[in-house]
Amino acid sequence: MEERPYEESGRSGYNLLATVDLMSEFELYVYLLTVGLAATATALRTYRNSKLTLVILGSALALAACGVMAWMLPARPVVADLLPEQNLHDENTVSDFASSDACRSCHPGPHASWYRTFHRTMTQEASPESVLAPFDGALLQSRGRSYRPLRINGEFWVEMADPDWETEARWKGIDLASVTDPPRVLRRIVMTTGSHHYQGYWVRSTRGVKLHQLPFVYHLDESRWIPTEDAFLRPPDAGRRFAVWNTNCIQCHAVAGQPRLDEATQVLSSRVAELSIACEACHGPGGEHVRKHQNPLTRYAQRLSDEPDSTIVNPASCDHEKSSEVCGQCHNAFEPTDEADWWKVGYRYRAGDDLEKSYRPYAFSPDLKDLTAFHSVGFWKDGTQRVGGREYLGMIESGCYKRGEMSCLSCHSMHDSDPNDQLAKQLESDGACLQCHDSHRTDLESHTHHAANSEGSRCYNCHMPHTSYALFTSIRSHRIDIPSAESSAQTGRPNACNLCHTDRTLQWTSDHLQSWYDMPPASSLDEEQRGVSAALLWALKGDAVQRVIIADQLGWDAAREVSGDNWQALPLAQLLEDPYAVVRMVAWKSLRKFPPYAEIPYDFIGTPEERAAVRKQVLEIWRAEQKPPAEDLRHLLIDSTGQLDKERWNKLLSERDDTPMELPE
């Protein structure tokens, strides 16, 4: 299909042709017909006995006929967005919320610290300040569809296949891949999601206030557009990915989101108290609080009082369970206890309430009796969550929470932290753990068996290793536990030792844990686990989650420092051809950290032939640099000449776990 570029200069707000071009099909036809008939009536009334009557009458009838004929002609290839300005957050649509603006006058410091967080910018109205991608008219293509992001009169638009048509067609069972010329529309970008790692964009539906996602995200570090199908860990044959903001994202990326589905018409008239994760998401509705404290005497009396203010919730003053539930309303995996009610008014939970009255968390069950899509991939076999953003599920399984009083606020702060990780000041390193485990402050090396200033002595690295995944990176587990080679062998969950010492085997880890901590030796290790680097086994034989996590860890500076840097190119080159797009992307990010390969061009969503050529180039560079090793490297599948043991390599690769996996990020 020939692409039709839309130039900003052709969209002047007072240009008649531009105005006509922005009309819907129906509006244009009615407009022509009305003008023609009106002109006919005027001519008959004004020029009853004039020859000019016939001329004007003929012209008017011709114009009217054009309108009728246009109505009968096939639709134009592009229909523009002239939807009414319907806002998700009109005032007073969600009960007794005051908005973050109302908090600022009395709490300017906390408001300012929240304002600079990524929570505040999670969901924003599209504007020149919030949109981070280049809407420059460059053509984007994916899965047989083309998209053209544009700037028009200072606004952000995209020419695309009609998302309403595609959604309806899919529900009707139509194979979208077989439709090469779907209706096309020009839709305005009305909202953004994200500002930290990548950013997504939303356009309005023609029905209600349903929002469709532009099926591309803009990756900020890479400065590139990525199809959404390739931005998430999902099988390569999983098909198209469509997202509707109102049916999922609304529950966490806004305050008090309400889908408001009309069951009769199936139209969504969604409302939120405020976009993004704002003050009242964590402190509860502020309407009563604001009304009460408009009286300055009341404000000062409250400040002098030792009693908590009953009109607002302060998570720092709650017990560790209620405090953590405030975060758990989003950093969790769950479903509503009353689904029909949720479709009307969303989750009724407010900060300080009992979370499980509204939410049914996806708790792990070993026999998976309560099998859901999240259960099938969201947990390791030992019940540890492995999806980033679901950290509440890990923390509540930790002994520090179950037998102690650890909460999210034991480490994190919304108002006194670096927005990147939101670790509270003084708690970025071992400080968080030493709040309770103070005895290790003076005997650190005897406890860790690592140098005190090394990464091996950091509490987080041993007890919260990077074993969950989201957003093109591995993320720390929030289930605080101890490394175990036996657990890794039985559950597949990588342990902290082998995620840092990536050149070592599970047997090596078992031996050291036994020697240092009197842990029982791992009894279930097979020959490969005793003789081959655990990282290599996860990269070659592992499932997609294991592969993406080890791809990231192979590039970790701390791991490279203790594991050498002369062999990682082998598994990373292999992962450049992985079936999963995110595995390829993460592998490439790690490979670029090794100087010989940093400048090689590679596109993780390029053609298979292009990806194979880059892998070949990487291996050729690696081979050219190899010499007979000074030590035995058979555990790295490198033979006595310093070259790859292809036979053993290919055997392990043939055993790769290709179980289809789609992480619900």
XYZ file of C-alpha atoms in Angstrom:
665
model
C 0.000 0.000 0.000
C 1.327 3.428 -0.897
C 2.011 5.493 2.207
C 0.489 8.969 2.501
C 2.713 11.302 4.499
C 1.005 14.042 6.457
C 3.027 17.234 6.710
C 2.469 19.618 9.580
C 2.247 22.568 7.201
C -0.856 21.031 5.657
C -2.785 21.025 8.920
C -3.438 24.708 9.550
C -6.406 25.106 11.849
C -8.002 27.738 9.540
C -7.329 26.017 6.229
C -10.628 24.964 4.645
C -9.098 21.972 2.875
C -7.437 20.872 6.087
C -10.739 21.246 7.925
C -12.547 19.154 5.318
C -9.764 16.561 5.378
C -10.119 16.201 9.149
C -13.846 15.423 8.856
C -15.077 11.887 9.253
C -16.527 10.193 6.174
C -20.092 10.661 7.382
C -19.558 14.294 8.353
C -18.129 15.094 4.928
C -21.038 13.529 3.073
C -23.650 15.253 5.223
C -21.757 18.542 4.874
C -21.789 18.413 1.042
C -25.400 17.316 0.871
C -26.545 20.028 3.292
C -24.653 22.786 1.516
C -26.068 21.695 -1.839
C -29.658 21.547 -0.668
C -29.353 24.869 1.185
C -27.988 26.545 -1.908
C -30.856 25.106 -3.985
C -33.461 26.475 -1.600
C -31.810 29.905 -1.579
C -31.693 30.011 -5.351
C -35.380 29.133 -5.713
C -36.363 31.734 -3.125
C -34.157 34.549 -4.418
C -34.025 34.119 -8.165
C -37.458 32.732 -9.056
C -37.737 34.304 -12.535
C -34.101 34.644 -13.480
C -32.016 32.609 -15.880
C -29.398 32.729 -13.182
C -31.728 30.526 -11.186
C -31.115 27.625 -13.523
C -27.333 28.078 -13.284
C -27.261 28.270 -9.499
C -29.848 25.537 -9.164
C -27.862 23.250 -11.427
C -24.633 23.929 -9.535
C -26.291 23.384 -6.179
C -27.882 20.139 -7.298
C -24.535 19.022 -8.661
C -22.891 19.744 -5.296
C -25.622 17.814 -3.517
C -25.223 14.969 -5.971
C -21.496 14.919 -5.200
C -22.370 14.435 -1.563
C -24.692 11.540 -2.334
C -22.194 9.968 -4.747
C -19.346 10.377 -2.236
C -21.407 8.522 0.312
C -21.701 5.607 -2.109
C -18.008 5.488 -2.996
C -15.490 3.262 -1.160
C -13.994 4.688 2.038
C -10.917 6.872 1.819
C -7.702 5.229 2.959
C -7.251 7.516 5.982
C -9.882 8.744 8.412
C -8.839 11.377 10.956
C -9.629 11.489 14.665
C -12.368 13.985 15.515
C -13.473 12.401 18.767
C -14.939 14.633 21.462
C -12.642 15.711 24.240
C -13.566 13.089 26.805
C -11.255 13.101 29.820
C -10.510 10.166 32.042
C -10.170 12.428 35.026
C -12.951 14.995 34.935
C -13.404 16.669 38.315
C -15.641 14.984 40.883
C -15.989 11.739 38.920
C -14.335 9.584 41.597
C -15.594 10.080 45.138
C -13.729 12.232 47.658
C -10.325 12.410 46.001
C -8.646 15.809 46.073
C -5.655 15.285 43.716
C -1.955 15.869 44.339
C -2.319 19.577 43.600
C -4.340 19.940 46.803
C -1.488 18.382 48.815
C 1.178 20.788 47.598
C 0.214 23.881 49.583
C 0.610 22.207 52.982
C 3.196 19.591 52.030
C 5.511 21.292 49.500
C 8.562 19.167 50.390
C 6.946 15.729 50.069
C 5.111 16.918 46.965
C 8.370 18.042 45.354
C 10.152 14.758 46.166
C 7.237 12.747 44.755
C 7.072 14.979 41.699
C 10.559 13.966 40.557
C 9.827 10.226 40.742
C 8.972 7.883 37.894
C 5.758 7.082 39.737
C 4.604 10.623 38.971
C 5.427 10.305 35.260
C 4.071 6.792 34.782
C 0.908 8.042 33.057
C 0.663 11.499 31.513
C -1.432 13.390 29.045
C 0.471 13.615 25.782
C 2.274 16.935 25.454
C 5.595 18.265 24.183
C 6.888 17.879 27.748
C 5.755 14.276 28.292
C 6.289 12.691 24.860
C 9.881 11.455 24.607
C 9.859 9.707 21.203
C 10.514 11.449 17.881
C 7.190 11.905 16.064
C 9.025 12.848 12.879
C 7.085 11.063 10.164
C 9.498 8.136 9.925
C 7.739 4.951 8.814
C 7.493 2.110 11.362
C 6.704 -1.399 10.133
C 5.872 -4.624 11.943
C 3.772 -7.754 11.357
C 2.480 -6.589 7.993
C 1.391 -3.184 9.275
C 2.880 0.274 8.895
C 2.647 3.238 11.254
C 3.719 6.824 10.820
C 4.121 8.992 13.971
C 3.667 12.700 13.200
C 3.712 16.168 14.753
C 0.739 18.221 13.570
C 0.255 21.743 14.904
C 2.164 20.872 18.050
C 0.153 17.700 18.698
C 1.189 14.066 18.327
C -0.586 11.890 15.791
C -0.095 8.508 14.198
C -1.325 7.171 10.889
C -2.130 3.520 11.472
C -4.424 0.592 10.816
C -7.741 1.319 12.546
C -7.308 -0.204 16.044
C -11.078 -0.459 16.543
C -11.424 -2.429 13.311
C -8.506 -4.714 14.162
C -9.817 -5.395 17.662
C -13.292 -6.215 16.382
C -11.928 -8.334 13.559
C -9.808 -10.360 15.943
C -12.790 -11.019 18.209
C -14.682 -12.232 15.139
C -11.928 -14.771 14.508
C -10.480 -13.069 11.439
C -6.839 -13.887 10.769
C -5.377 -10.386 10.778
C -2.240 -11.561 8.987
C -4.420 -12.409 5.989
C -5.759 -8.833 5.768
C -3.194 -6.736 3.924
C -5.253 -3.564 3.502
C -7.157 -2.820 6.723
C -8.914 0.534 7.100
C -6.442 3.253 8.034
C -6.979 6.171 10.376
C -5.148 9.213 11.634
C -5.416 9.213 15.422
C -4.116 11.657 17.997
C -1.862 10.419 20.782
C -3.685 11.374 23.972
C -1.656 9.692 26.710
C 1.764 8.211 27.507
C 2.910 5.379 29.764
C 6.402 5.276 31.232
C 9.412 7.573 31.258
C 12.153 5.460 32.839
C 13.035 2.574 30.520
C 10.670 2.981 27.605
C 7.487 4.816 26.763
C 4.191 3.643 25.303
C 1.495 5.715 23.577
C -2.293 5.571 23.510
C -4.980 6.660 21.054
C -8.712 6.942 21.657
C -11.294 4.506 20.417
C -14.398 5.709 18.616
C -16.440 4.128 21.421
C -16.438 5.672 24.876
C -13.051 6.516 26.331
C -11.360 3.215 25.541
C -7.667 3.705 24.803
C -5.729 1.555 22.330
C -1.968 1.264 22.523
C 0.137 2.169 19.535
C 1.786 -1.246 19.001
C 5.285 0.199 19.393
C 7.224 1.415 22.433
C 10.110 3.849 22.383
C 13.193 2.543 24.202
C 14.904 5.478 25.856
C 18.444 4.136 26.268
C 18.527 2.659 22.772
C 16.711 5.646 21.203
C 14.624 3.406 18.982
C 11.088 2.256 18.346
C 10.391 -1.408 19.181
C 7.235 -3.341 18.250
C 5.369 -4.267 21.433
C 5.425 -7.921 20.387
C 9.235 -7.763 20.615
C 9.370 -5.733 23.837
C 7.987 -8.476 26.076
C 9.113 -12.027 26.798
C 6.705 -14.024 24.674
C 6.963 -16.883 22.144
C 7.991 -15.839 18.626
C 4.774 -17.335 17.200
C 2.492 -15.715 19.783
C 0.900 -13.424 17.195
C -0.166 -9.805 17.419
C -0.348 -8.053 20.779
C -3.163 -5.574 21.444
C -3.469 -3.605 24.660
C -6.433 -1.625 25.979
C -5.516 0.705 28.836
C -8.930 0.655 30.495
C -9.031 -3.119 30.992
C -5.654 -3.615 32.685
C -3.268 -0.686 33.078
C -5.944 1.463 34.711
C -5.765 -0.549 37.923
C -2.171 0.474 38.778
C -1.085 3.318 36.519
C -3.658 5.749 37.904
C -5.355 6.584 41.192
C -8.686 4.838 41.836
C -9.203 3.663 38.268
C -12.753 2.695 37.352
C -13.339 0.832 34.058
C -17.090 1.619 34.087
C -18.153 -0.949 31.541
C -21.736 -0.707 30.319
C -22.790 -4.336 30.063
C -25.558 -3.596 27.565
C -23.465 -1.624 25.077
C -20.000 -2.928 26.070
C -18.818 0.689 26.056
C -16.159 1.785 28.559
C -16.740 5.181 30.190
C -13.687 4.926 32.407
C -12.709 7.457 35.038
C -9.758 7.934 37.371
C -9.151 10.227 40.304
C -5.752 11.180 38.883
C -3.354 9.890 36.260
C -0.118 8.205 37.422
C 0.715 6.956 40.912
C -0.032 10.068 42.922
C -0.371 11.006 46.593
C -3.762 9.437 47.181
C -2.685 6.049 45.814
C -0.565 5.650 48.963
C -2.330 7.939 51.457
C -5.964 7.289 50.551
C -8.663 9.758 49.475
C -7.790 13.259 50.639
C -11.086 15.087 50.316
C -12.024 14.929 53.994
C -8.430 15.656 55.006
C -8.325 18.812 52.868
C -11.668 20.064 54.149
C -10.682 19.490 57.757
C -7.344 21.259 57.477
C -8.554 24.334 55.659
C -8.947 25.708 59.168
C -5.442 26.815 60.296
C -6.291 26.173 63.952
C -7.119 22.590 63.125
C -3.831 22.213 61.261
C -1.726 23.446 64.155
C -3.693 21.389 66.682
C -2.993 18.263 64.645
C 0.721 19.031 64.471
C 0.868 19.321 68.245
C -1.130 16.150 68.782
C 0.381 12.702 69.347
C -2.689 11.054 67.841
C -2.692 10.034 64.167
C -4.873 12.004 61.797
C -7.885 9.804 61.071
C -8.621 11.587 57.790
C -5.481 10.381 55.983
C -3.222 7.302 55.908
C 0.519 7.445 56.496
C 2.059 4.095 55.460
C 5.088 4.807 57.673
C 2.770 4.758 60.707
C 1.033 1.506 59.762
C 2.148 -1.951 60.892
C 4.456 -3.774 58.480
C 1.627 -5.756 56.888
C -0.734 -2.839 56.226
C 2.177 -0.659 55.109
C 3.330 -3.287 52.607
C -0.176 -3.805 51.306
C -0.160 -0.206 50.091
C 2.633 -1.206 47.707
C 1.053 -4.621 47.186
C -2.006 -3.085 45.549
C 0.198 -2.791 42.447
C 3.504 -4.660 42.927
C 1.608 -7.918 42.987
C -0.172 -10.385 40.724
C -3.865 -10.689 41.433
C -7.445 -10.739 40.295
C -10.512 -9.055 41.806
C -12.529 -10.876 44.443
C -15.639 -9.610 42.637
C -14.989 -9.345 38.908
C -18.407 -7.944 37.996
C -17.968 -5.172 40.533
C -14.456 -4.445 39.268
C -15.702 -3.817 35.737
C -17.986 -1.143 37.158
C -15.942 0.655 39.803
C -12.503 -0.967 39.821
C -10.830 -2.115 43.012
C -12.488 -0.735 46.129
C -9.265 -1.011 48.150
C -7.968 2.225 49.595
C -4.715 2.676 51.522
C -5.102 1.251 55.011
C -7.839 -1.231 54.078
C -7.517 -5.018 54.092
C -6.016 -5.741 50.677
C -7.511 -9.203 50.283
C -11.062 -7.921 50.582
C -10.663 -6.523 47.065
C -7.667 -8.437 45.678
C -7.100 -12.155 45.297
C -3.285 -12.507 44.989
C -1.907 -15.315 42.871
C -0.326 -17.215 45.729
C 1.920 -20.066 44.643
C 0.674 -23.624 45.023
C 3.226 -26.411 44.368
C 0.697 -28.656 42.643
C -0.678 -25.687 40.635
C -4.261 -26.660 41.440
C -5.244 -23.031 40.965
C -3.551 -22.893 37.579
C -3.530 -19.520 35.875
C -1.413 -17.976 33.149
C 0.646 -16.330 35.889
C 1.139 -19.582 37.809
C 2.473 -21.358 34.749
C 5.374 -18.942 34.224
C 5.276 -16.346 36.995
C 6.939 -18.512 39.652
C 10.038 -20.642 39.867
C 9.305 -24.178 40.980
C 10.091 -23.252 44.588
C 7.388 -20.564 44.626
C 9.663 -17.560 44.124
C 8.174 -14.936 41.824
C 10.170 -14.282 38.660
C 8.265 -11.422 37.042
C 9.527 -7.909 37.681
C 7.058 -5.513 39.258
C 5.544 -8.288 41.413
C 7.956 -7.865 44.312
C 5.249 -8.020 46.990
C 4.807 -11.723 46.202
C 8.477 -12.328 46.951
C 8.714 -10.226 50.087
C 5.746 -11.834 51.847
C 7.466 -15.227 51.461
C 10.601 -13.953 53.218
C 11.409 -14.887 56.802
C 12.182 -11.224 57.521
C 8.517 -10.450 56.796
C 6.903 -13.617 58.170
C 8.879 -13.816 61.389
C 9.947 -10.192 61.607
C 8.547 -6.786 60.823
C 10.196 -6.010 57.515
C 8.079 -3.960 55.107
C 8.674 -2.278 51.781
C 9.582 0.870 53.714
C 12.404 -0.980 55.456
C 14.404 -0.337 52.274
C 12.436 2.009 50.020
C 11.261 5.592 50.280
C 9.086 7.656 47.999
C 10.307 10.933 49.442
C 13.941 10.410 50.422
C 15.581 8.411 47.654
C 17.085 8.287 44.192
C 14.136 7.851 41.797
C 15.992 5.095 39.939
C 15.536 2.389 42.607
C 13.854 4.433 45.326
C 16.157 2.973 47.957
C 16.073 5.241 50.978
C 19.216 7.206 51.708
C 21.774 5.256 53.762
C 20.027 2.027 52.725
C 21.420 1.731 49.199
C 23.989 -0.858 50.278
C 24.215 -3.032 53.409
C 22.536 -0.416 55.579
C 19.060 -1.858 55.021
C 20.008 -5.303 56.338
C 22.237 -4.045 59.140
C 19.213 -2.335 60.707
C 18.373 -5.768 62.100
C 21.477 -7.902 61.481
C 23.825 -5.530 63.228
C 26.279 -8.228 64.352
C 27.562 -8.585 60.792
C 28.705 -4.987 60.808
C 31.946 -5.977 62.575
C 32.401 -9.536 61.278
C 31.468 -8.993 57.646
C 34.378 -10.867 56.034
C 34.068 -13.870 58.322
C 30.420 -14.075 57.373
C 30.737 -13.519 53.607
C 34.207 -15.036 52.979
C 34.750 -12.134 50.571
C 36.664 -8.903 50.885
C 34.608 -6.360 52.782
C 34.614 -3.836 49.933
C 33.806 -6.374 47.212
C 30.458 -7.092 45.579
C 30.598 -10.527 47.206
C 30.129 -8.890 50.617
C 27.020 -6.936 49.648
C 23.962 -8.369 51.362
C 21.707 -7.713 48.369
C 23.930 -9.657 45.983
C 23.858 -12.863 48.036
C 20.356 -12.764 49.463
C 18.443 -10.907 46.717
C 20.033 -12.045 43.436
C 18.724 -11.000 40.033
C 16.307 -13.856 39.348
C 13.238 -12.035 38.043
C 12.826 -10.303 34.707
C 11.064 -7.314 33.144
C 11.820 -4.371 30.889
C 14.869 -5.884 29.137
C 16.749 -6.500 32.384
C 17.078 -8.911 35.266
C 15.733 -7.634 38.587
C 16.487 -8.505 42.182
C 14.370 -11.168 43.789
C 12.478 -9.796 46.774
C 12.228 -13.189 48.403
C 15.151 -12.929 50.791
C 16.864 -16.292 51.146
C 20.273 -17.984 51.038
C 22.124 -19.420 48.009
C 21.634 -23.123 47.386
C 23.103 -25.283 44.643
C 20.623 -28.014 45.495
C 17.688 -25.625 45.050
C 19.049 -24.449 41.681
C 19.359 -28.044 40.500
C 15.821 -28.933 41.527
C 13.917 -25.741 40.680
C 15.964 -24.137 37.917
C 16.191 -20.851 39.840
C 19.742 -19.476 39.488
C 21.564 -18.930 42.774
C 23.583 -15.884 43.759
C 26.960 -17.635 43.643
C 26.636 -18.789 40.039
C 25.115 -15.505 38.884
C 28.334 -13.786 39.939
C 30.860 -16.587 39.368
C 29.411 -17.335 35.958
C 32.377 -19.518 34.995
C 31.793 -21.973 37.852
C 29.715 -25.143 38.185
C 26.926 -25.977 40.603
C 29.303 -28.511 42.117
C 31.789 -25.719 42.850
C 29.046 -23.750 44.580
C 27.924 -26.751 46.604
C 31.490 -27.411 47.760
C 31.990 -23.824 48.945
C 28.641 -23.593 50.724
C 29.424 -26.831 52.508
C 32.917 -25.664 53.463
C 31.913 -22.181 54.591
C 28.464 -22.695 56.110
C 28.212 -26.453 56.780
C 25.379 -26.738 54.298
C 24.583 -30.292 53.167
C 26.173 -31.147 49.813
C 23.909 -30.948 46.779
C 22.838 -34.528 46.211
C 20.853 -34.246 42.973
C 23.524 -32.858 40.635
C 23.930 -34.706 37.346
C 27.145 -35.068 35.373
C 26.670 -31.835 33.465
C 25.890 -29.836 36.611
C 29.038 -31.188 38.193
C 31.254 -30.511 35.188
C 29.904 -27.554 33.163
C 29.501 -23.912 34.119
C 25.994 -23.345 35.474
C 25.745 -20.158 33.409
C 26.485 -22.084 30.229
C 23.874 -24.692 31.089
C 21.237 -21.993 31.651
C 22.231 -20.234 28.408
C 22.200 -23.386 26.271
C 19.664 -25.710 27.916
C 17.536 -23.333 29.949
C 14.052 -22.022 29.313
C 13.479 -18.512 28.001
C 13.480 -16.921 31.483
C 16.739 -18.614 32.470
C 18.301 -17.571 29.169
C 17.337 -13.910 29.436
C 18.504 -13.683 33.058
C 21.901 -15.246 32.351
C 22.274 -13.105 29.222
C 22.005 -10.061 31.469
C 24.266 -11.425 34.208
C 27.061 -12.306 31.777
C 27.470 -8.581 31.185
C 27.336 -7.597 34.856
C 30.575 -5.815 35.745
C 30.946 -7.656 39.057
C 30.533 -11.022 37.334
C 33.034 -10.162 34.621
C 35.573 -9.112 37.235
C 35.592 -12.526 38.942
C 34.766 -14.771 35.988
C 37.233 -13.540 33.387
C 36.189 -11.930 30.130
C 37.579 -14.278 27.476
C 34.723 -16.761 27.064
C 31.367 -14.967 27.524
C 31.221 -14.083 23.815
C 30.450 -17.753 23.076
C 27.091 -18.005 24.888
C 26.183 -14.401 24.105
C 26.789 -14.952 20.383
C 24.558 -18.012 20.577
C 21.816 -15.978 22.243
C 21.922 -13.414 19.424
C 19.972 -16.044 17.474
C 17.602 -17.008 20.274
C 13.954 -17.518 19.269
C 12.850 -14.861 21.799
C 13.415 -11.249 20.792
C 14.022 -10.003 24.341
C 16.710 -12.642 24.891
C 18.492 -11.418 21.768
C 18.234 -7.787 22.869
C 19.579 -8.466 26.373
C 22.384 -10.636 25.001
C 23.413 -7.819 22.678
C 23.406 -5.297 25.515
C 25.816 -7.538 27.435
C 28.010 -8.370 24.462
C 28.614 -4.677 23.782
C 30.379 -4.413 27.135
C 33.236 -6.536 25.775
C 35.514 -4.215 23.740
C 36.131 -6.474 20.730
C 32.407 -6.536 19.941
C 31.223 -3.107 21.082
C 31.050 -1.524 17.630
C 29.534 -4.391 15.631
C 26.138 -3.294 14.269
C 23.269 -5.613 15.177
C 19.481 -5.417 15.075
C 17.757 -7.841 17.407
C 14.610 -7.705 15.264
C 16.484 -7.895 11.983
C 16.143 -10.848 9.624
C 17.390 -14.295 10.714
C 20.090 -14.081 8.038
C 21.336 -10.754 9.416
C 21.417 -12.083 12.961
C 23.275 -15.223 11.875
C 25.869 -13.107 10.109
C 26.562 -11.106 13.277
C 26.928 -14.278 15.339
C 29.400 -15.593 12.794
C 31.357 -12.339 12.940
C 31.532 -12.447 16.744
C 32.777 -16.031 16.726
C 35.411 -15.246 14.108
C 36.758 -12.414 16.267
C 36.772 -14.698 19.313
C 38.579 -17.534 17.519
C 41.250 -15.218 16.161
C 42.167 -14.140 19.688
C 42.361 -17.602 21.247
C 45.537 -19.333 22.407
C 46.048 -22.646 24.200
C 44.821 -21.969 27.752
C 47.101 -22.114 30.749
C 44.415 -23.972 32.728
C 41.765 -26.572 32.089
C 38.696 -24.846 30.595
C 36.607 -27.887 29.788
C 33.936 -26.634 32.218
C 33.551 -23.712 29.760
C 33.381 -26.090 26.778
C 36.774 -24.880 25.568
C 39.257 -27.556 24.539
C 43.021 -27.792 25.062
C 43.722 -25.706 21.948
C 41.621 -22.844 23.265
C 38.793 -23.439 20.774
C 35.123 -24.294 21.237
C 34.232 -27.938 21.863
C 31.499 -27.970 19.219
C 30.337 -31.499 19.892
C 29.554 -30.909 23.569
C 28.177 -27.438 22.776
C 25.746 -28.708 20.153
C 24.628 -31.564 22.390
C 23.631 -29.160 25.155
C 21.997 -26.752 22.690
C 19.892 -29.615 21.276
C 18.444 -30.089 24.778
C 17.222 -26.487 25.082
C 13.927 -26.100 26.921
C 11.635 -24.625 24.281
C 8.512 -24.617 26.432
C 6.487 -21.599 25.230
C 6.667 -18.844 27.836
C 4.989 -15.460 28.091
C 5.766 -13.407 31.182
C 2.912 -11.161 32.336
C 5.120 -8.095 32.808
